[in-house]
Amino acid sequence: MEYLGIDLSCAMGSLRNGEFPEKDCLLPLISKLLGYILVAASITVKLPQIMKIVNHKSVRGLSVVAFELEVVGYTISLAYCLHKGLPFSAFGEMAFLLIQALILVACIYYYSQPVPMTTWVRALLYCAVAPTVLAGQINPTLFDALYASQHAIFLFARLPQIWKNFKNKSTGELSFLTFFMNFAGSIVRVFTSIQENAPVSILTGFALGVFTNGTILSQIILYKKAPAAKEKKAN
């Protein structure tokens, strides 16, 4: 019995016999279910951050470069997973996260007027290159190298924000709920990647996500009551 790519025959057979499914039967099932739950949850993961910016009409304490790099990282990750033919449950949330990340960057641009020319150049460069990458129309060796660099991109996407939080002793308009979901999602993805036998490069990326999202989440809690008087507009 298979439903949405989930093989239920093993678990259902054990239950019909009055037995609890064994680990080798249960873990892949849990992995698949968590994968689809994560895909569903990813539809709203960045909405709290977007709503906080729109409601407060402020991007105080947010690093523009950090969120731009996040868009680049999601683009490469989604393209690589599509290229490798991984099951939708293993990467489906990347598509939803990419869409929300693009909306988030647009909000940051809007509330960071005037936007510097260098920022517009970066945005235009992304629009020119992203379709080719998502279509997989690049050399396979270059694709692997690009994905390997994606880990560094996600790391450096978080470092400017982590440093800015530390320097200001405040996290400004960062959303606790968004980063909590990012942190929890990264933990789940480490588990599902192991169960899906995903490439080590993919597992490494999610492990880095646990570390960096956990760091920012800790800063939000630590600096929650810090005054924002000395904070500057997003740079």
PDB file of C-alpha atoms in Angstrom:
ATOM      1  CA  MET A   1       0.000   0.000   0.000  1.00  0.00           C
ATOM      2  CA  GLU A   2       1.533   3.303  -1.121  1.00  0.00           C
ATOM      3  CA  TYR A   3       0.128   6.798  -0.753  1.00  0.00           C
ATOM      4  CA  LEU A   4       1.902   9.985  -1.875  1.00  0.00           C
ATOM      5  CA  GLY A   5       5.136   8.037  -2.137  1.00  0.00           C
ATOM      6  CA  ILE A   6       4.765   6.670   1.409  1.00  0.00           C
ATOM      7  CA  ASP A   7       4.867   2.877   1.717  1.00  0.00           C
ATOM      8  CA  LEU A   8       2.328   1.979   4.406  1.00  0.00           C
ATOM      9  CA  SER A   9       2.322  -1.789   3.842  1.00  0.00           C
ATOM     10  CA  CYS A  10       5.006  -2.569   6.422  1.00  0.00           C
ATOM     11  CA  ALA A  11       3.426  -0.515   9.215  1.00  0.00           C
ATOM     12  CA  MET A  12      -0.137  -1.592   8.402  1.00  0.00           C
ATOM     13  CA  GLY A  13       0.901  -5.260   8.296  1.00  0.00           C
ATOM     14  CA  SER A  14       2.457  -5.024  11.751  1.00  0.00           C
ATOM     15  CA  LEU A  15      -0.588  -3.250  13.190  1.00  0.00           C
ATOM     16  CA  ARG A  16      -2.981  -5.828  11.710  1.00  0.00           C
ATOM     17  CA  ASN A  17      -0.978  -8.511  13.501  1.00  0.00           C
ATOM     18  CA  GLY A  18      -1.297  -6.616  16.762  1.00  0.00           C
ATOM     19  CA  GLU A  19       2.398  -5.677  16.751  1.00  0.00           C
ATOM     20  CA  PHE A  20       4.132  -2.331  16.953  1.00  0.00           C
ATOM     21  CA  PRO A  21       6.139  -1.612  13.752  1.00  0.00           C
ATOM     22  CA  GLU A  22       9.871  -2.210  14.078  1.00  0.00           C
ATOM     23  CA  LYS A  23      12.420   0.575  13.753  1.00  0.00           C
ATOM     24  CA  ASP A  24      13.455  -0.305  10.191  1.00  0.00           C
ATOM     25  CA  CYS A  25       9.802  -0.076   9.196  1.00  0.00           C
ATOM     26  CA  LEU A  26       8.820   2.944  11.289  1.00  0.00           C
ATOM     27  CA  LEU A  27      11.722   5.371  10.704  1.00  0.00           C
ATOM     28  CA  PRO A  28      11.295   5.677   6.909  1.00  0.00           C
ATOM     29  CA  LEU A  29       7.557   6.222   7.425  1.00  0.00           C
ATOM     30  CA  ILE A  30       8.177   8.942  10.032  1.00  0.00           C
ATOM     31  CA  SER A  31      10.748  10.543   7.723  1.00  0.00           C
ATOM     32  CA  LYS A  32       8.283  10.744   4.842  1.00  0.00           C
ATOM     33  CA  LEU A  33       5.504  12.118   7.044  1.00  0.00           C
ATOM     34  CA  LEU A  34       7.808  14.742   8.573  1.00  0.00           C
ATOM     35  CA  GLY A  35       8.955  15.680   5.101  1.00  0.00           C
ATOM     36  CA  TYR A  36       5.414  16.400   3.931  1.00  0.00           C
ATOM     37  CA  ILE A  37       4.566  18.201   7.183  1.00  0.00           C
ATOM     38  CA  LEU A  38       7.627  20.385   6.677  1.00  0.00           C
ATOM     39  CA  VAL A  39       6.593  21.151   3.111  1.00  0.00           C
ATOM     40  CA  ALA A  40       3.144  22.203   4.360  1.00  0.00           C
ATOM     41  CA  ALA A  41       4.595  24.291   7.207  1.00  0.00           C
ATOM     42  CA  SER A  42       7.062  26.003   4.868  1.00  0.00           C
ATOM     43  CA  ILE A  43       4.171  27.793   3.167  1.00  0.00           C
ATOM     44  CA  THR A  44       3.965  30.162   6.156  1.00  0.00           C
ATOM     45  CA  VAL A  45       7.429  30.019   7.736  1.00  0.00           C
ATOM     46  CA  LYS A  46       8.511  33.511   6.662  1.00  0.00           C
ATOM     47  CA  LEU A  47       5.108  35.173   6.914  1.00  0.00           C
ATOM     48  CA  PRO A  48       5.647  36.262  10.559  1.00  0.00           C
ATOM     49  CA  GLN A  49       8.805  38.122   9.483  1.00  0.00           C
ATOM     50  CA  ILE A  50       7.085  39.687   6.486  1.00  0.00           C
ATOM     51  CA  MET A  51       4.082  40.748   8.583  1.00  0.00           C
ATOM     52  CA  LYS A  52       6.300  42.217  11.288  1.00  0.00           C
ATOM     53  CA  ILE A  53       8.095  44.396   8.753  1.00  0.00           C
ATOM     54  CA  VAL A  54       4.854  45.514   7.081  1.00  0.00           C
ATOM     55  CA  ASN A  55       3.022  46.196  10.357  1.00  0.00           C
ATOM     56  CA  HIS A  56       5.914  48.194  11.862  1.00  0.00           C
ATOM     57  CA  LYS A  57       6.925  49.724   8.494  1.00  0.00           C
ATOM     58  CA  SER A  58      10.479  49.206   9.611  1.00  0.00           C
ATOM     59  CA  VAL A  59      13.493  47.014   8.830  1.00  0.00           C
ATOM     60  CA  ARG A  60      15.382  48.134  11.922  1.00  0.00           C
ATOM     61  CA  GLY A  61      18.216  45.786  12.767  1.00  0.00           C
ATOM     62  CA  LEU A  62      17.907  43.680   9.594  1.00  0.00           C
ATOM     63  CA  SER A  63      20.862  43.024   7.297  1.00  0.00           C
ATOM     64  CA  VAL A  64      19.899  43.412   3.638  1.00  0.00           C
ATOM     65  CA  VAL A  65      22.883  41.388   2.415  1.00  0.00           C
ATOM     66  CA  ALA A  66      21.980  38.522   4.752  1.00  0.00           C
ATOM     67  CA  PHE A  67      18.491  38.165   3.265  1.00  0.00           C
ATOM     68  CA  GLU A  68      19.760  38.567  -0.306  1.00  0.00           C
ATOM     69  CA  LEU A  69      22.242  35.743   0.199  1.00  0.00           C
ATOM     70  CA  GLU A  70      19.445  33.626   1.630  1.00  0.00           C
ATOM     71  CA  VAL A  71      17.552  34.007  -1.671  1.00  0.00           C
ATOM     72  CA  VAL A  72      20.649  32.894  -3.592  1.00  0.00           C
ATOM     73  CA  GLY A  73      21.082  29.901  -1.291  1.00  0.00           C
ATOM     74  CA  TYR A  74      17.470  28.765  -1.659  1.00  0.00           C
ATOM     75  CA  THR A  75      17.718  29.109  -5.440  1.00  0.00           C
ATOM     76  CA  ILE A  76      20.815  26.922  -5.669  1.00  0.00           C
ATOM     77  CA  SER A  77      19.456  24.367  -3.203  1.00  0.00           C
ATOM     78  CA  LEU A  78      16.140  24.014  -5.057  1.00  0.00           C
ATOM     79  CA  ALA A  79      17.863  23.745  -8.430  1.00  0.00           C
ATOM     80  CA  TYR A  80      20.291  21.092  -7.158  1.00  0.00           C
ATOM     81  CA  CYS A  81      17.563  18.941  -5.599  1.00  0.00           C
ATOM     82  CA  LEU A  82      15.554  19.105  -8.837  1.00  0.00           C
ATOM     83  CA  HIS A  83      18.668  18.206 -10.823  1.00  0.00           C
ATOM     84  CA  LYS A  84      19.365  15.184  -8.592  1.00  0.00           C
ATOM     85  CA  GLY A  85      15.782  13.951  -8.885  1.00  0.00           C
ATOM     86  CA  LEU A  86      15.165  13.752  -5.132  1.00  0.00           C
ATOM     87  CA  PRO A  87      11.581  13.049  -3.977  1.00  0.00           C
ATOM     88  CA  PHE A  88       9.387  16.105  -3.425  1.00  0.00           C
ATOM     89  CA  SER A  89       9.096  15.324   0.288  1.00  0.00           C
ATOM     90  CA  ALA A  90      12.873  15.775   0.605  1.00  0.00           C
ATOM     91  CA  PHE A  91      13.046  19.323  -0.776  1.00  0.00           C
ATOM     92  CA  GLY A  92       9.543  20.621  -1.525  1.00  0.00           C
ATOM     93  CA  GLU A  93       9.690  23.367   1.073  1.00  0.00           C
ATOM     94  CA  MET A  94      12.575  25.019  -0.804  1.00  0.00           C
ATOM     95  CA  ALA A  95      10.175  26.256  -3.495  1.00  0.00           C
ATOM     96  CA  PHE A  96       7.873  27.881  -0.927  1.00  0.00           C
ATOM     97  CA  LEU A  97      10.806  29.290   1.054  1.00  0.00           C
ATOM     98  CA  LEU A  98      12.291  30.813  -2.099  1.00  0.00           C
ATOM     99  CA  ILE A  99       9.033  32.571  -2.984  1.00  0.00           C
ATOM    100  CA  GLN A 100       8.671  33.960   0.543  1.00  0.00           C
ATOM    101  CA  ALA A 101      12.343  34.981   0.671  1.00  0.00           C
ATOM    102  CA  LEU A 102      11.883  36.981  -2.535  1.00  0.00           C
ATOM    103  CA  ILE A 103       8.837  38.745  -1.061  1.00  0.00           C
ATOM    104  CA  LEU A 104      10.795  39.421   2.125  1.00  0.00           C
ATOM    105  CA  VAL A 105      13.694  41.006   0.225  1.00  0.00           C
ATOM    106  CA  ALA A 106      11.217  43.131  -1.735  1.00  0.00           C
ATOM    107  CA  CYS A 107       9.739  44.366   1.571  1.00  0.00           C
ATOM    108  CA  ILE A 108      13.202  45.206   2.880  1.00  0.00           C
ATOM    109  CA  TYR A 109      13.965  47.174  -0.288  1.00  0.00           C
ATOM    110  CA  TYR A 110      10.665  49.033  -0.018  1.00  0.00           C
ATOM    111  CA  TYR A 111      11.216  50.087   3.598  1.00  0.00           C
ATOM    112  CA  SER A 112      14.928  50.888   3.044  1.00  0.00           C
ATOM    113  CA  GLN A 113      14.400  53.807   0.659  1.00  0.00           C
ATOM    114  CA  PRO A 114      16.433  55.123  -1.018  1.00  0.00           C
ATOM    115  CA  VAL A 115      17.845  51.812  -2.270  1.00  0.00           C
ATOM    116  CA  PRO A 116      21.518  52.132  -3.336  1.00  0.00           C
ATOM    117  CA  MET A 117      22.416  51.482  -6.983  1.00  0.00           C
ATOM    118  CA  THR A 118      24.637  48.550  -5.976  1.00  0.00           C
ATOM    119  CA  THR A 119      21.585  46.848  -4.470  1.00  0.00           C
ATOM    120  CA  TRP A 120      19.660  47.195  -7.732  1.00  0.00           C
ATOM    121  CA  VAL A 121      22.632  45.775  -9.639  1.00  0.00           C
ATOM    122  CA  ARG A 122      22.661  42.702  -7.387  1.00  0.00           C
ATOM    123  CA  ALA A 123      18.910  42.238  -7.872  1.00  0.00           C
ATOM    124  CA  LEU A 124      19.144  42.499 -11.670  1.00  0.00           C
ATOM    125  CA  LEU A 125      22.076  40.069 -11.752  1.00  0.00           C
ATOM    126  CA  TYR A 126      20.047  37.528  -9.783  1.00  0.00           C
ATOM    127  CA  CYS A 127      17.054  37.891 -12.136  1.00  0.00           C
ATOM    128  CA  ALA A 128      19.333  37.281 -15.104  1.00  0.00           C
ATOM    129  CA  VAL A 129      21.082  34.171 -13.729  1.00  0.00           C
ATOM    130  CA  ALA A 130      18.438  32.421 -11.586  1.00  0.00           C
ATOM    131  CA  PRO A 131      16.259  31.041 -14.436  1.00  0.00           C
ATOM    132  CA  THR A 132      19.269  29.300 -16.013  1.00  0.00           C
ATOM    133  CA  VAL A 133      20.295  27.729 -12.709  1.00  0.00           C
ATOM    134  CA  LEU A 134      16.760  26.550 -11.857  1.00  0.00           C
ATOM    135  CA  ALA A 135      16.414  25.018 -15.321  1.00  0.00           C
ATOM    136  CA  GLY A 136      19.634  23.057 -14.748  1.00  0.00           C
ATOM    137  CA  GLN A 137      21.105  24.415 -17.983  1.00  0.00           C
ATOM    138  CA  ILE A 138      24.680  24.455 -16.743  1.00  0.00           C
ATOM    139  CA  ASN A 139      27.544  21.983 -16.764  1.00  0.00           C
ATOM    140  CA  PRO A 140      26.971  19.127 -14.208  1.00  0.00           C
ATOM    141  CA  THR A 141      30.450  19.613 -12.733  1.00  0.00           C
ATOM    142  CA  LEU A 142      29.779  23.328 -12.351  1.00  0.00           C
ATOM    143  CA  PHE A 143      26.404  22.462 -10.795  1.00  0.00           C
ATOM    144  CA  ASP A 144      28.097  20.321  -8.110  1.00  0.00           C
ATOM    145  CA  ALA A 145      30.620  23.077  -7.429  1.00  0.00           C
ATOM    146  CA  LEU A 146      27.827  25.636  -7.219  1.00  0.00           C
ATOM    147  CA  TYR A 147      25.934  23.508  -4.727  1.00  0.00           C
ATOM    148  CA  ALA A 148      29.086  23.009  -2.658  1.00  0.00           C
ATOM    149  CA  SER A 149      29.433  26.795  -2.489  1.00  0.00           C
ATOM    150  CA  GLN A 150      25.769  26.997  -1.459  1.00  0.00           C
ATOM    151  CA  HIS A 151      26.735  25.866   2.050  1.00  0.00           C
ATOM    152  CA  ALA A 152      29.106  28.791   2.348  1.00  0.00           C
ATOM    153  CA  ILE A 153      26.392  31.085   0.950  1.00  0.00           C
ATOM    154  CA  PHE A 154      23.897  30.031   3.622  1.00  0.00           C
ATOM    155  CA  LEU A 155      26.593  30.405   6.276  1.00  0.00           C
ATOM    156  CA  PHE A 156      27.496  33.901   5.116  1.00  0.00           C
ATOM    157  CA  ALA A 157      23.798  34.714   4.790  1.00  0.00           C
ATOM    158  CA  ARG A 158      23.508  34.338   8.544  1.00  0.00           C
ATOM    159  CA  LEU A 159      26.870  35.766   9.669  1.00  0.00           C
ATOM    160  CA  PRO A 160      26.101  39.437   8.795  1.00  0.00           C
ATOM    161  CA  GLN A 161      22.847  39.218  10.767  1.00  0.00           C
ATOM    162  CA  ILE A 162      24.492  37.416  13.681  1.00  0.00           C
ATOM    163  CA  TRP A 163      27.243  40.074  13.794  1.00  0.00           C
ATOM    164  CA  LYS A 164      24.752  42.939  13.529  1.00  0.00           C
ATOM    165  CA  ASN A 165      22.706  41.490  16.388  1.00  0.00           C
ATOM    166  CA  PHE A 166      25.833  41.159  18.510  1.00  0.00           C
ATOM    167  CA  LYS A 167      27.038  44.675  17.687  1.00  0.00           C
ATOM    168  CA  ASN A 168      23.656  46.283  18.425  1.00  0.00           C
ATOM    169  CA  LYS A 169      22.879  43.996  21.371  1.00  0.00           C
ATOM    170  CA  SER A 170      19.416  43.836  19.812  1.00  0.00           C
ATOM    171  CA  THR A 171      17.683  41.874  17.062  1.00  0.00           C
ATOM    172  CA  GLY A 172      15.467  44.730  15.866  1.00  0.00           C
ATOM    173  CA  GLU A 173      12.537  43.555  13.762  1.00  0.00           C
ATOM    174  CA  LEU A 174      13.641  39.920  13.491  1.00  0.00           C
ATOM    175  CA  SER A 175      10.747  37.529  14.053  1.00  0.00           C
ATOM    176  CA  PHE A 176      11.157  34.927  16.796  1.00  0.00           C
ATOM    177  CA  LEU A 177       8.511  32.699  15.220  1.00  0.00           C
ATOM    178  CA  THR A 178      10.191  32.676  11.794  1.00  0.00           C
ATOM    179  CA  PHE A 179      13.595  31.752  13.157  1.00  0.00           C
ATOM    180  CA  PHE A 180      12.117  29.178  15.503  1.00  0.00           C
ATOM    181  CA  MET A 181      10.479  27.479  12.525  1.00  0.00           C
ATOM    182  CA  ASN A 182      13.734  27.757  10.554  1.00  0.00           C
ATOM    183  CA  PHE A 183      15.603  26.095  13.418  1.00  0.00           C
ATOM    184  CA  ALA A 184      13.042  23.319  13.878  1.00  0.00           C
ATOM    185  CA  GLY A 185      12.857  22.758  10.128  1.00  0.00           C
ATOM    186  CA  SER A 186      16.632  22.366   9.875  1.00  0.00           C
ATOM    187  CA  ILE A 187      16.588  19.707  12.603  1.00  0.00           C
ATOM    188  CA  VAL A 188      13.825  17.795  10.848  1.00  0.00           C
ATOM    189  CA  ARG A 189      15.683  18.020   7.536  1.00  0.00           C
ATOM    190  CA  VAL A 190      18.814  16.501   9.070  1.00  0.00           C
ATOM    191  CA  PHE A 191      16.721  13.506  10.105  1.00  0.00           C
ATOM    192  CA  THR A 192      14.868  13.165   6.798  1.00  0.00           C
ATOM    193  CA  SER A 193      18.087  13.553   4.785  1.00  0.00           C
ATOM    194  CA  ILE A 194      19.629  10.650   6.675  1.00  0.00           C
ATOM    195  CA  GLN A 195      16.562   8.500   6.089  1.00  0.00           C
ATOM    196  CA  GLU A 196      16.333   9.434   2.391  1.00  0.00           C
ATOM    197  CA  ASN A 197      20.059   8.688   1.899  1.00  0.00           C
ATOM    198  CA  ALA A 198      20.565  12.198   0.553  1.00  0.00           C
ATOM    199  CA  PRO A 199      24.077  13.236  -0.525  1.00  0.00           C
ATOM    200  CA  VAL A 200      26.429  14.275   2.278  1.00  0.00           C
ATOM    201  CA  SER A 201      26.553  17.774   0.796  1.00  0.00           C
ATOM    202  CA  ILE A 202      22.809  18.202   1.402  1.00  0.00           C
ATOM    203  CA  LEU A 203      23.049  16.857   4.955  1.00  0.00           C
ATOM    204  CA  THR A 204      25.916  19.249   5.688  1.00  0.00           C
ATOM    205  CA  GLY A 205      23.841  22.189   4.529  1.00  0.00           C
ATOM    206  CA  PHE A 206      20.976  21.372   6.871  1.00  0.00           C
ATOM    207  CA  ALA A 207      23.408  20.814   9.769  1.00  0.00           C
ATOM    208  CA  LEU A 208      24.820  24.303   9.197  1.00  0.00           C
ATOM    209  CA  GLY A 209      21.239  25.568   9.213  1.00  0.00           C
ATOM    210  CA  VAL A 210      20.712  24.103  12.680  1.00  0.00           C
ATOM    211  CA  PHE A 211      23.799  25.945  13.956  1.00  0.00           C
ATOM    212  CA  THR A 212      23.186  29.354  12.368  1.00  0.00           C
ATOM    213  CA  ASN A 213      19.416  29.498  12.931  1.00  0.00           C
ATOM    214  CA  GLY A 214      19.954  28.303  16.492  1.00  0.00           C
ATOM    215  CA  THR A 215      22.461  31.107  17.055  1.00  0.00           C
ATOM    216  CA  ILE A 216      20.068  33.816  15.841  1.00  0.00           C
ATOM    217  CA  LEU A 217      17.196  32.285  17.809  1.00  0.00           C
ATOM    218  CA  SER A 218      19.362  32.435  20.936  1.00  0.00           C
ATOM    219  CA  GLN A 219      20.176  36.084  20.218  1.00  0.00           C
ATOM    220  CA  ILE A 220      16.494  36.961  19.855  1.00  0.00           C
ATOM    221  CA  ILE A 221      15.861  35.473  23.286  1.00  0.00           C
ATOM    222  CA  LEU A 222      19.002  37.015  24.825  1.00  0.00           C
ATOM    223  CA  TYR A 223      18.503  40.528  23.425  1.00  0.00           C
ATOM    224  CA  LYS A 224      14.716  40.553  23.699  1.00  0.00           C
ATOM    225  CA  LYS A 225      14.589  43.440  26.151  1.00  0.00           C
ATOM    226  CA  ALA A 226      17.575  45.321  24.780  1.00  0.00           C
ATOM    227  CA  PRO A 227      16.960  48.982  23.878  1.00  0.00           C
ATOM    228  CA  ALA A 228      16.865  49.791  20.194  1.00  0.00           C
ATOM    229  CA  ALA A 229      17.954  53.440  20.454  1.00  0.00           C
ATOM    230  CA  LYS A 230      21.376  52.888  18.937  1.00  0.00           C
ATOM    231  CA  GLU A 231      20.242  50.657  16.098  1.00  0.00           C
ATOM    232  CA  LYS A 232      20.588  51.835  12.538  1.00  0.00           C
ATOM    233  CA  LYS A 233      18.460  51.300   9.522  1.00  0.00           C
ATOM    234  CA  ALA A 234      19.092  48.048   7.627  1.00  0.00           C
ATOM    235  CA  ASN A 235      22.289  48.231   5.631  1.00  0.00           C
TER     236      ASN A 235
END
